[in-house]
Coordinates of C-alpha atoms and ligand atoms in Angstrom, one line a residue:
M29 CA -20.8 -22.5 1.7
P30 CA -23.3 -21.3 -0.9
S31 CA -22.3 -19.0 -3.7
T32 CA -23.5 -15.4 -3.3
V33 CA -25.3 -15.8 -6.5
D34 CA -27.6 -18.9 -7.1
V35 CA -25.5 -20.6 -9.5
Q36 CA -28.3 -22.7 -10.8
N37 CA -29.8 -19.4 -12.2
I38 CA -26.9 -18.3 -14.1
D39 CA -28.1 -18.2 -17.8
A40 CA -24.8 -19.2 -19.3
L41 CA -21.7 -20.7 -18.1
N42 CA -20.1 -18.9 -20.7
F43 CA -18.5 -15.4 -20.0
D44 CA -16.4 -12.9 -22.1
V45 CA -14.2 -12.3 -19.1
V46 CA -13.7 -14.0 -15.7
V47 CA -11.7 -12.1 -13.2
I48 CA -10.1 -14.2 -10.5
G49 CA -9.7 -12.1 -7.2
A50 CA -11.8 -9.0 -6.1
G51 CA -9.0 -7.0 -4.7
P52 CA -8.4 -3.5 -6.2
G53 CA -6.9 -5.0 -9.3
G54 CA -9.8 -7.6 -9.9
Y55 CA -12.9 -5.7 -8.9
V56 CA -11.7 -2.6 -10.7
A57 CA -11.1 -4.7 -13.9
A58 CA -14.4 -6.4 -13.5
I59 CA -16.3 -3.1 -13.3
R60 CA -14.5 -1.6 -16.3
C61 CA -15.2 -4.7 -18.3
A62 CA -18.6 -4.6 -17.6
Q63 CA -18.8 -0.7 -18.5
L64 CA -17.2 -1.7 -21.9
G65 CA -20.1 -4.2 -22.5
L66 CA -18.1 -7.4 -21.7
N67 CA -20.2 -10.1 -20.0
T68 CA -18.2 -10.4 -16.9
A69 CA -18.0 -12.9 -13.9
C70 CA -15.6 -12.2 -10.9
I71 CA -14.9 -14.9 -8.5
D72 CA -13.5 -14.1 -5.0
A73 CA -12.6 -16.3 -2.0
W74 CA -12.3 -13.8 0.7
E75 CA -14.5 -14.2 3.7
N76 CA -15.4 -11.9 6.8
A77 CA -15.8 -13.4 10.4
Q78 CA -19.5 -14.0 9.6
G79 CA -18.6 -16.4 6.8
K80 CA -19.7 -13.9 4.0
A81 CA -18.0 -12.8 1.1
S82 CA -16.0 -9.5 1.5
L83 CA -15.0 -8.0 -1.7
G84 CA -11.9 -5.6 -1.9
G85 CA -9.2 -8.3 -1.3
T86 CA -6.1 -7.3 1.0
C87 CA -6.5 -3.7 0.5
L88 CA -10.2 -3.1 1.9
N89 CA -10.0 -6.0 4.2
V90 CA -6.7 -6.0 6.1
G91 CA -4.6 -3.6 4.1
C92 CA -4.7 0.0 3.0
I93 CA -8.3 1.0 4.5
P94 CA -8.1 -0.7 7.9
S95 CA -4.5 0.5 8.6
K96 CA -5.5 4.1 7.5
A97 CA -8.5 3.8 9.9
L98 CA -6.2 2.9 12.8
L99 CA -3.6 5.4 11.8
E100 CA -6.1 8.1 11.9
S101 CA -7.4 7.1 15.4
S102 CA -4.0 6.7 16.8
E103 CA -2.9 10.2 15.3
Q104 CA -5.9 11.9 16.8
F105 CA -5.1 10.2 20.2
Y106 CA -1.3 11.2 19.9
R107 CA -2.3 14.9 19.1
L108 CA -4.4 15.1 22.1
N109 CA -1.6 14.1 24.2
H110 CA 1.2 15.8 22.5
S111 CA 0.4 18.6 20.1
L112 CA -2.9 20.2 21.0
A113 CA -1.2 21.9 24.2
A114 CA 0.3 24.4 21.7
H115 CA -3.1 25.5 20.6
G116 CA -4.0 26.1 24.2
I117 CA -6.1 23.0 24.3
S118 CA -5.7 20.8 27.3
V119 CA -7.5 17.7 28.3
E120 CA -6.9 15.9 31.5
N121 CA -6.1 12.3 31.2
P122 CA -7.4 11.4 27.8
S123 CA -8.0 7.8 27.2
I124 CA -8.7 5.4 24.3
D125 CA -11.1 2.6 24.1
I126 CA -9.4 0.1 21.8
G127 CA -12.4 -1.9 21.3
K128 CA -14.4 1.2 19.9
M129 CA -11.3 2.2 17.7
L130 CA -11.3 -1.4 16.3
A131 CA -15.1 -1.6 15.9
R132 CA -14.8 1.8 13.9
K133 CA -12.2 0.3 11.8
D134 CA -14.5 -2.8 11.1
K135 CA -17.3 -0.7 10.2
I136 CA -15.5 1.2 7.7
V137 CA -14.2 -2.0 6.2
K138 CA -17.8 -3.4 6.2
I139 CA -19.3 -0.3 4.5
L140 CA -16.7 -0.2 1.7
T141 CA -16.6 -4.0 1.0
G142 CA -20.4 -3.8 0.8
G143 CA -20.2 -0.9 -1.5
I144 CA -18.3 -3.0 -4.1
Q145 CA -21.0 -5.7 -4.1
Q146 CA -23.4 -2.8 -4.9
L147 CA -21.1 -1.6 -7.8
F148 CA -21.0 -5.1 -9.1
K149 CA -24.7 -5.4 -9.0
A150 CA -25.2 -1.9 -10.7
N151 CA -22.6 -3.0 -13.5
K152 CA -24.1 -6.4 -13.9
V153 CA -20.9 -8.3 -12.8
T154 CA -21.8 -11.8 -11.8
L155 CA -20.1 -12.4 -8.3
L156 CA -19.0 -16.0 -7.4
H157 CA -18.0 -16.6 -3.9
G158 CA -15.5 -19.2 -3.8
R159 CA -11.9 -20.3 -4.8
A160 CA -11.1 -20.4 -8.3
T161 CA -8.6 -22.5 -10.3
L162 CA -7.7 -21.7 -13.9
L163 CA -7.8 -25.0 -15.9
A164 CA -6.8 -25.6 -19.6
D165 CA -8.4 -23.3 -22.5
R166 CA -9.8 -20.7 -20.0
H167 CA -12.1 -23.2 -18.0
V168 CA -12.3 -21.8 -14.4
E169 CA -13.5 -24.1 -11.6
V170 CA -15.0 -22.6 -8.4
R171 CA -14.7 -24.5 -5.2
D172 CA -16.4 -23.8 -1.9
Q173 CA -14.4 -24.0 1.5
Q174 CA -15.2 -27.9 1.5
Q175 CA -13.3 -28.0 -1.8
Q176 CA -16.6 -29.0 -3.4
V177 CA -16.9 -27.6 -7.0
I178 CA -19.8 -25.3 -7.2
Q179 CA -19.4 -24.1 -10.7
T180 CA -17.2 -24.3 -13.9
L181 CA -17.2 -21.4 -16.1
Q182 CA -15.8 -20.9 -19.7
A183 CA -14.1 -17.4 -20.4
K184 CA -13.1 -16.0 -23.7
Q185 CA -10.7 -14.1 -21.4
V186 CA -9.4 -14.5 -18.1
I187 CA -7.9 -11.9 -15.8
I188 CA -5.8 -13.4 -12.7
A189 CA -5.9 -10.8 -9.9
A190 CA -5.1 -13.1 -7.0
G191 CA -3.1 -10.7 -5.0
S192 CA -0.6 -11.4 -2.4
A193 CA 0.0 -12.6 1.3
P194 CA 2.3 -11.8 4.1
I195 CA 5.8 -13.5 3.6
E196 CA 6.4 -16.0 6.4
I197 CA 9.7 -16.5 7.8
P198 CA 10.8 -19.4 9.8
V199 CA 12.8 -17.3 12.2
A200 CA 9.6 -15.7 13.4
K201 CA 6.6 -18.0 13.0
T202 CA 3.1 -16.4 13.2
D203 CA 0.8 -17.9 16.0
D204 CA -2.0 -15.2 15.6
Q205 CA -1.6 -14.3 19.1
Y206 CA 1.9 -13.2 20.2
V207 CA 3.6 -13.2 16.9
V208 CA 1.4 -11.9 14.3
D209 CA 1.5 -10.7 10.6
S210 CA 0.0 -7.3 9.3
S211 CA -3.4 -8.7 9.5
G212 CA -3.1 -9.6 13.4
A213 CA -1.5 -6.3 14.1
L214 CA -4.8 -4.6 13.0
A215 CA -6.6 -6.5 15.6
F216 CA -4.7 -6.2 18.9
T217 CA -7.3 -5.9 21.6
E218 CA -5.0 -4.0 24.0
V219 CA -1.8 -1.8 23.4
P220 CA 1.1 -4.1 23.9
E221 CA 3.6 -2.9 26.6
H222 CA 6.6 -3.9 24.2
L223 CA 6.2 -4.2 20.6
V224 CA 8.8 -5.6 18.3
V225 CA 8.3 -5.0 14.6
I226 CA 10.4 -7.0 12.2
G227 CA 10.9 -5.0 8.9
A228 CA 11.3 -1.3 8.5
G229 CA 9.2 -1.4 5.3
V230 CA 6.0 0.8 4.9
I231 CA 3.9 -1.8 6.5
G232 CA 6.2 -2.2 9.4
L233 CA 6.5 1.5 9.9
E234 CA 2.8 2.3 9.6
L235 CA 1.7 -0.5 12.0
G236 CA 4.6 0.6 14.4
S237 CA 3.4 3.9 14.4
V238 CA -0.2 3.1 15.3
W239 CA 0.8 1.3 18.4
R240 CA 3.5 3.6 19.4
R241 CA 1.0 6.6 19.2
L242 CA -1.2 4.6 21.5
G243 CA 1.5 4.0 24.1
A244 CA 3.5 0.9 23.3
K245 CA 7.3 0.8 23.4
V246 CA 8.0 -0.2 19.9
T247 CA 11.4 -1.4 18.6
V248 CA 11.7 -1.9 14.8
L249 CA 14.6 -4.4 13.8
E250 CA 15.7 -4.0 10.4
A251 CA 18.3 -6.3 8.4
L252 CA 19.4 -3.7 6.0
E253 CA 21.9 -0.9 7.1
E254 CA 20.0 1.9 5.1
F255 CA 16.7 3.3 6.3
L256 CA 14.1 3.3 3.5
P257 CA 16.6 2.6 0.5
M258 CA 13.9 3.2 -2.1
A259 CA 13.2 6.8 -1.0
D260 CA 15.1 10.0 -1.6
R261 CA 18.0 10.0 0.7
A262 CA 17.2 13.4 2.4
V263 CA 13.6 12.3 2.8
A264 CA 14.6 9.0 4.4
R265 CA 17.1 10.9 6.7
E266 CA 14.3 13.2 7.9
A267 CA 11.7 10.3 8.2
Q268 CA 14.1 8.4 10.4
K269 CA 14.5 11.4 12.6
Q270 CA 10.8 12.0 12.8
L271 CA 9.9 8.5 13.6
Q272 CA 12.6 8.3 16.3
R273 CA 11.1 11.6 17.7
L274 CA 7.6 9.8 17.9
G275 CA 9.6 7.0 19.8
L276 CA 10.1 4.2 17.5
D277 CA 13.4 2.6 18.3
I278 CA 14.7 1.7 14.7
L279 CA 17.6 -0.7 14.8
L280 CA 19.3 -0.9 11.3
G281 CA 21.7 -3.7 10.6
T282 CA 19.8 -6.0 12.6
K283 CA 18.6 -9.4 11.4
V284 CA 16.2 -11.5 13.3
T285 CA 17.5 -15.1 13.6
G286 CA 15.0 -16.5 15.8
S287 CA 12.1 -16.2 18.2
K288 CA 10.5 -18.3 21.1
V289 CA 7.2 -17.9 22.7
L290 CA 7.3 -18.6 26.6
G291 CA 4.3 -17.9 28.5
D292 CA 3.0 -14.6 27.3
K293 CA 6.3 -13.1 26.2
V294 CA 8.3 -13.5 23.1
T295 CA 12.0 -13.6 23.2
V296 CA 13.4 -12.3 19.6
H297 CA 17.0 -13.3 18.7
Y298 CA 19.0 -11.1 16.3
D299 CA 22.5 -10.4 15.0
D300 CA 23.7 -7.0 14.8
Q301 CA 27.2 -5.4 14.7
K302 CA 27.9 -6.4 18.1
G303 CA 27.0 -10.1 17.6
S304 CA 24.0 -12.3 18.7
Q305 CA 21.6 -10.5 21.0
S306 CA 18.1 -10.9 22.2
M307 CA 15.2 -8.8 23.4
V308 CA 11.8 -9.6 25.1
A309 CA 8.6 -8.4 23.7
D310 CA 4.9 -8.7 24.5
R311 CA 3.9 -8.9 20.9
V312 CA 5.9 -9.2 17.5
I313 CA 4.6 -8.1 14.2
V314 CA 6.4 -9.9 11.1
A315 CA 6.2 -7.3 8.3
V316 CA 9.1 -8.5 6.0
G317 CA 7.2 -8.0 2.7
R318 CA 4.5 -9.8 0.6
R319 CA 4.6 -12.8 -1.8
P320 CA 2.3 -13.1 -5.0
C321 CA -0.5 -15.7 -4.7
G322 CA -1.0 -16.2 -8.5
A323 CA 0.1 -20.0 -8.3
G324 CA -2.7 -20.8 -5.8
A325 CA -5.2 -19.9 -8.7
L326 CA -3.5 -22.0 -11.4
D327 CA -3.9 -25.6 -12.3
P328 CA -0.7 -26.9 -14.1
S329 CA -3.0 -27.4 -17.2
S330 CA -3.7 -23.9 -17.3
G331 CA -0.2 -23.1 -19.1
V332 CA 0.5 -20.0 -17.1
K333 CA 4.1 -19.6 -16.2
L334 CA 5.6 -18.2 -13.0
D335 CA 9.0 -16.5 -12.7
Q336 CA 11.5 -17.8 -10.1
H337 CA 9.9 -15.4 -7.3
G338 CA 6.4 -16.7 -8.0
F339 CA 5.2 -13.7 -10.1
I340 CA 3.1 -14.6 -13.1
E341 CA 5.2 -13.9 -16.4
I342 CA 3.6 -11.4 -18.4
N343 CA 4.4 -9.3 -21.7
S344 CA 4.1 -5.7 -21.8
H345 CA 0.3 -6.1 -22.3
W346 CA -0.3 -8.1 -19.1
Q347 CA -0.6 -11.3 -21.3
T348 CA 0.6 -14.4 -19.6
S349 CA 2.1 -17.5 -21.4
A350 CA -1.6 -19.0 -21.8
P351 CA -3.6 -17.5 -24.8
G352 CA -6.2 -15.2 -23.7
V353 CA -5.1 -15.1 -19.9
Y354 CA -3.9 -11.8 -18.4
A355 CA -2.5 -11.2 -14.9
I356 CA -2.3 -8.0 -12.8
G357 CA -1.8 -6.3 -9.5
D358 CA 0.4 -8.2 -6.8
T359 CA 0.6 -11.4 -8.9
V360 CA 2.9 -9.7 -11.3
T361 CA 6.1 -7.7 -10.9
G362 CA 6.0 -3.9 -9.9
P363 CA 5.3 -2.2 -6.6
M364 CA 2.7 -3.9 -4.6
L365 CA 0.1 -1.1 -4.4
A366 CA -3.4 -0.9 -4.6
H367 CA -3.4 2.0 -7.2
K368 CA -1.1 0.1 -9.5
A369 CA -3.2 -3.1 -9.5
S370 CA -6.3 -0.9 -10.1
E371 CA -4.6 1.0 -13.1
E372 CA -3.5 -2.4 -14.6
G373 CA -7.0 -3.8 -14.1
V374 CA -8.4 -0.8 -16.1
A375 CA -5.7 -1.2 -18.8
V376 CA -6.4 -4.9 -19.3
A377 CA -10.2 -4.3 -19.4
E378 CA -9.7 -1.8 -22.2
I379 CA -7.3 -4.1 -24.2
L380 CA -9.9 -6.9 -23.9
A381 CA -12.6 -4.5 -25.4
G382 CA -10.4 -3.6 -28.2
K383 CA -9.0 -0.2 -26.8
P384 CA -5.4 0.8 -26.3
G385 CA -4.9 0.2 -22.5
H386 CA -1.8 1.6 -21.0
V387 CA -0.3 2.2 -17.6
N388 CA 2.6 4.8 -17.1
Y389 CA 5.0 3.0 -14.7
K390 CA 7.0 6.2 -14.4
T391 CA 4.2 8.1 -12.4
I392 CA 3.1 5.5 -9.9
P393 CA 3.1 7.4 -6.6
A394 CA 4.4 5.6 -3.4
V395 CA 3.2 6.8 0.1
L396 CA 3.9 6.2 3.6
Y397 CA 1.2 7.3 5.9
T398 CA 3.3 7.8 8.9
H399 CA 3.3 11.2 10.6
P400 CA 4.9 13.2 8.9
E401 CA 3.8 11.3 5.8
V402 CA 6.2 10.6 3.1
A403 CA 5.3 10.4 -0.5
W404 CA 7.3 10.4 -3.8
V405 CA 6.9 9.8 -7.6
G406 CA 9.6 9.3 -10.2
E407 CA 13.2 9.2 -10.2
T408 CA 15.5 9.9 -7.1
E409 CA 18.7 11.8 -7.3
H410 CA 20.6 8.5 -6.9
S411 CA 18.8 6.6 -9.7
L412 CA 19.4 9.6 -12.0
A413 CA 22.9 9.8 -11.1
E414 CA 23.3 6.0 -11.9
Q415 CA 21.8 6.5 -15.3
N416 CA 24.1 9.5 -16.0
I417 CA 21.0 11.8 -16.5
P418 CA 21.9 15.6 -15.7
F419 CA 19.3 17.1 -13.2
Q420 CA 18.8 20.0 -10.8
T421 CA 16.7 20.2 -7.8
G422 CA 14.5 22.7 -5.9
Q423 CA 13.6 22.3 -2.2
F424 CA 11.3 24.1 0.2
A425 CA 10.6 23.4 3.7
F426 CA 7.1 23.3 5.4
A427 CA 8.6 25.4 8.3
A428 CA 8.3 28.5 5.9
N429 CA 4.7 27.8 4.9
G430 CA 1.9 29.7 6.6
R431 CA -0.8 27.1 6.5
A432 CA 1.7 24.3 8.0
R433 CA 2.7 27.1 10.9
A434 CA -1.2 27.4 11.3
M435 CA -1.6 23.6 11.6
E436 CA 1.4 23.5 14.0
D437 CA 2.7 20.8 11.7
T438 CA 5.9 22.1 10.2
S439 CA 8.4 19.3 9.7
G440 CA 9.7 18.1 6.3
F441 CA 10.0 19.6 2.7
V442 CA 9.1 19.2 -0.9
K443 CA 12.0 18.5 -3.3
I444 CA 11.6 18.7 -7.2
I445 CA 14.1 17.0 -9.5
A446 CA 14.1 18.4 -13.1
H447 CA 16.2 17.6 -16.0
Q448 CA 19.1 20.0 -16.3
K449 CA 18.7 20.9 -19.9
T450 CA 14.9 20.3 -20.6
D451 CA 13.6 21.2 -17.1
R452 CA 11.2 18.3 -17.4
I453 CA 10.2 17.1 -14.0
L454 CA 11.7 13.5 -13.5
G455 CA 10.8 13.1 -9.6
V456 CA 9.2 14.7 -6.9
H457 CA 10.0 13.8 -3.1
M458 CA 7.8 14.9 0.0
I459 CA 7.8 14.6 3.7
G460 CA 5.7 16.6 5.7
P461 CA 1.8 17.4 6.5
N462 CA -0.8 15.6 4.1
V463 CA 1.7 14.9 1.5
S464 CA -0.3 11.7 0.6
E465 CA -2.5 14.5 -1.0
L466 CA 0.1 16.9 -2.3
I467 CA 1.8 14.1 -4.3
S468 CA -1.2 14.0 -6.9
E469 CA -0.2 17.4 -8.2
A470 CA 3.3 16.0 -8.9
V471 CA 1.8 12.9 -10.5
L472 CA -0.4 15.1 -12.8
A473 CA 2.5 17.4 -13.5
M474 CA 4.6 14.5 -14.5
E475 CA 1.6 12.7 -16.6
Y476 CA 1.5 16.0 -18.6
S477 CA 5.3 15.9 -19.0
A478 CA 5.4 19.3 -17.3
S479 CA 8.5 21.3 -16.6
S480 CA 9.4 22.8 -13.3
E481 CA 8.6 26.1 -15.0
D482 CA 5.1 25.0 -15.6
L483 CA 4.5 24.3 -11.9
A484 CA 6.2 27.6 -11.1
R485 CA 3.9 29.4 -13.2
T486 CA 0.7 27.7 -11.7
I487 CA -1.3 29.6 -9.3
H488 CA -1.5 27.9 -6.0
A489 CA -4.2 29.1 -3.4
H490 CA -2.9 30.9 -0.3
P491 CA -2.5 29.9 2.4
T492 CA -2.2 26.2 1.5
L493 CA 0.4 23.4 2.1
A494 CA 0.3 23.1 -1.8
E495 CA 2.4 26.3 -1.8
V496 CA 5.3 24.2 -0.7
V497 CA 5.3 22.4 -4.1
H498 CA 4.9 25.8 -5.8
E499 CA 8.0 27.1 -3.8
A500 CA 10.1 24.1 -4.6
A501 CA 9.3 24.3 -8.3
L502 CA 10.5 28.1 -8.1
A503 CA 13.6 26.8 -6.2
V504 CA 14.8 24.6 -9.2
D505 CA 15.5 28.1 -10.9
K506 CA 16.6 29.6 -7.7
R507 CA 13.8 32.0 -7.4
A508 CA 11.6 30.7 -4.5
I509 CA 10.1 33.7 -2.8
H510 CA 9.9 32.7 0.7
K511 CA 13.5 31.9 1.2
A512 CA 17.1 33.0 0.3
N513 CA 18.1 31.0 -2.6
Ligands
FAD24 P1 -5.5 -8.4 -3.3 O1 -6.0 -7.0 -2.7 O2 -4.6 -9.2 -2.5 O3 -7.0 -9.2 -3.7 C1 -6.6 -10.6 -4.2 C2 -8.0 -11.2 -4.0 O4 -8.2 -12.3 -4.6 C3 -8.4 -11.5 -2.6 O5 -9.8 -11.0 -2.2 C4 -8.2 -12.9 -2.6 O6 -9.0 -13.5 -1.5 C5 -8.7 -13.4 -3.9 N1 -8.1 -14.6 -4.4 C6 -6.8 -15.0 -4.5 N2 -6.6 -16.3 -5.0 C7 -7.9 -16.5 -5.5 C8 -8.6 -17.7 -5.9 N3 -7.9 -18.9 -6.3 N4 -10.0 -17.8 -6.2 C9 -10.7 -16.8 -5.7 N5 -10.1 -15.6 -5.2 C10 -9.0 -15.5 -4.9 N6 -1.4 -0.5 -1.1 C11 -1.6 0.9 -1.3 O7 -1.6 1.3 -2.4 N7 -1.8 1.9 -0.3 C12 -1.7 1.5 0.9 O8 -1.9 2.3 1.8 C13 -1.6 0.2 1.2 N8 -1.6 -0.2 2.6 C14 -1.4 -1.5 3.0 C15 -1.4 -1.8 4.2 C16 -1.2 -3.0 4.6 C17 -1.1 -3.5 6.1 C18 -1.0 -4.2 3.6 C19 -1.1 -5.6 4.0 C20 -1.2 -4.0 2.3 C21 -1.3 -2.4 1.9 N9 -1.2 -2.1 0.6 C22 -1.3 -0.7 0.2 C23 -1.0 -3.0 -0.4 C24 -2.3 -3.3 -1.2 O9 -3.2 -3.9 -0.3 C25 -2.1 -4.4 -2.2 O10 -1.0 -3.9 -3.2 C26 -3.3 -4.6 -3.1 O11 -4.5 -5.0 -2.3 C27 -3.1 -5.6 -4.2 O12 -4.3 -5.6 -5.2 P2 -4.6 -6.9 -5.7 O13 -6.0 -6.7 -6.4 O14 -3.6 -7.3 -6.7 O15 -4.8 -8.2 -4.7
AMP25 P1 8.8 -4.2 2.6 O1 9.3 -5.3 1.7 O2 9.1 -2.9 2.0 O3 7.6 -4.5 3.2 O4 9.9 -4.4 3.7 C1 10.3 -5.5 4.5 C2 11.6 -5.3 5.3 O5 11.8 -6.4 6.2 C3 12.7 -5.1 4.3 O6 13.4 -4.0 4.5 C4 13.8 -6.4 4.8 O7 15.1 -6.0 4.7 C5 13.1 -6.6 6.2 N1 13.6 -7.9 6.8 C6 13.4 -9.0 6.1 N2 13.7 -10.2 6.9 C7 14.3 -9.6 8.0 C8 14.7 -10.4 9.2 N3 15.1 -11.5 9.4 N4 15.2 -9.3 10.2 C9 15.0 -8.1 10.0 N5 14.4 -7.6 9.0 C10 14.1 -8.3 7.9

């Protein structure tokens, strides 16, 4: 497999910076390094079905973007079947062409991955298509699929952004047909009759929603007793209620213990309160989390240390145990999110260029693109209680918002948590229409260390969903206008 650049024509094998991985961590880091005048190469191994380089990593190829494309298609179909009647709109027997839906998703991926190649060209980032291994003293070896070394680079500084891969579990081995990981779940060519999703995390709930909206019976098996333990408790309760209303059968305290494919059916065995049970499914999605891939980019001579979970060990400036080697994104600890990876990429690039790079880990938003959407930033009530930090909350429901009414999309609420004495906003939790967009206001407010009073005194256009954020801020001081306080 040839490199996407003619390696013979690379003037120098020496680079200021070599970035391993072109996911949202690596490609953003590479562009920022180049913007700052550093001679930068980025090596990425991802290949599309045509055997061509496809930049953007997990996020663009099999993650954020294709999943949101299918969530959008399936939501449109669901609305046509279930919510448009209230507007007086009726369509007889609507149907969906799964092939077209997948082709639309693939086209979006192609456009966006191609866009990164253009950005690399525009910024003069040298792209090498192949698998990189970091050796001693920041030497980086690049191999093609036949394991042949196609290039060896020498970098002043290296950024490892090798990302992550789905966790595999022996009790449900994937076979790319009946038992699949998240990538396989983005490519089902027909709607399964009964789909079992193992794991009620963000990915499991999003993919379960896609296929449920398209008509599958969906059962979600989750080992933990608590639903969305990382979310605000009231938000998690509301999300569980709304997803059950959609028809997701969410079984908590249910640990999958085995699975067997027989013919075109999968029997899934699990333990719950009642003991050992089983159910038969047409397809199974294993969505039990992701594991870091840093180790795969490292030769033992590199001197880069991993922790016990396989994450690359770093200090507060993303420096690994090897001098001049940095690591970011899913290969290091923290939430496995594209925007976290990108922010770390920018911060490290700035540090390498002699600037003070920084990431505010207290303001990383988390989003579930289900319907209704769920989004939050900062502390929860229970995390604050654990730290003995006094707080007060203000809450406002979408049901009392004119725009949500006009949209016929009124479930959910916004909750703002502010410090009881200083009024500084410590956390914001949302479930409702478009909260993936509304959360940005909360992130900005927290980034600027705003108080709930600051938000309460900020003018919000009427009628907008954002007025729910405004009213929640007013409610912290018990002066929301459109509800009894
Ligand atoms: P990755 O995106 O994993 O990129 C790593 C790249 O490095 C890959 O291209 C890989 O091929 C390459 N690579 C690895 N090793 C080598 C090597 N040795 N040599 C050369 N190249 C190498 N996050 C969100 O924020 N929002 C979402 O909505 C969201 N949805 C998701 C939906 C799904 C179904 C999945 C699976 C993930 C989702 N994520 C989402 C998570 C997000 O995709 C990851 O957090 C993000 O991609 C991490 O970025 P990264 O740059 O660290 O790694
Ligand atoms: P996340 O890490 O957020 O993607 O979520 C993955 C979920 O899968 C977690 O909530 C785990 O509790 C759950 N999980 C892991 N292994 C199993 C299993 N064998 N059976 C059921 N759920 C599981």
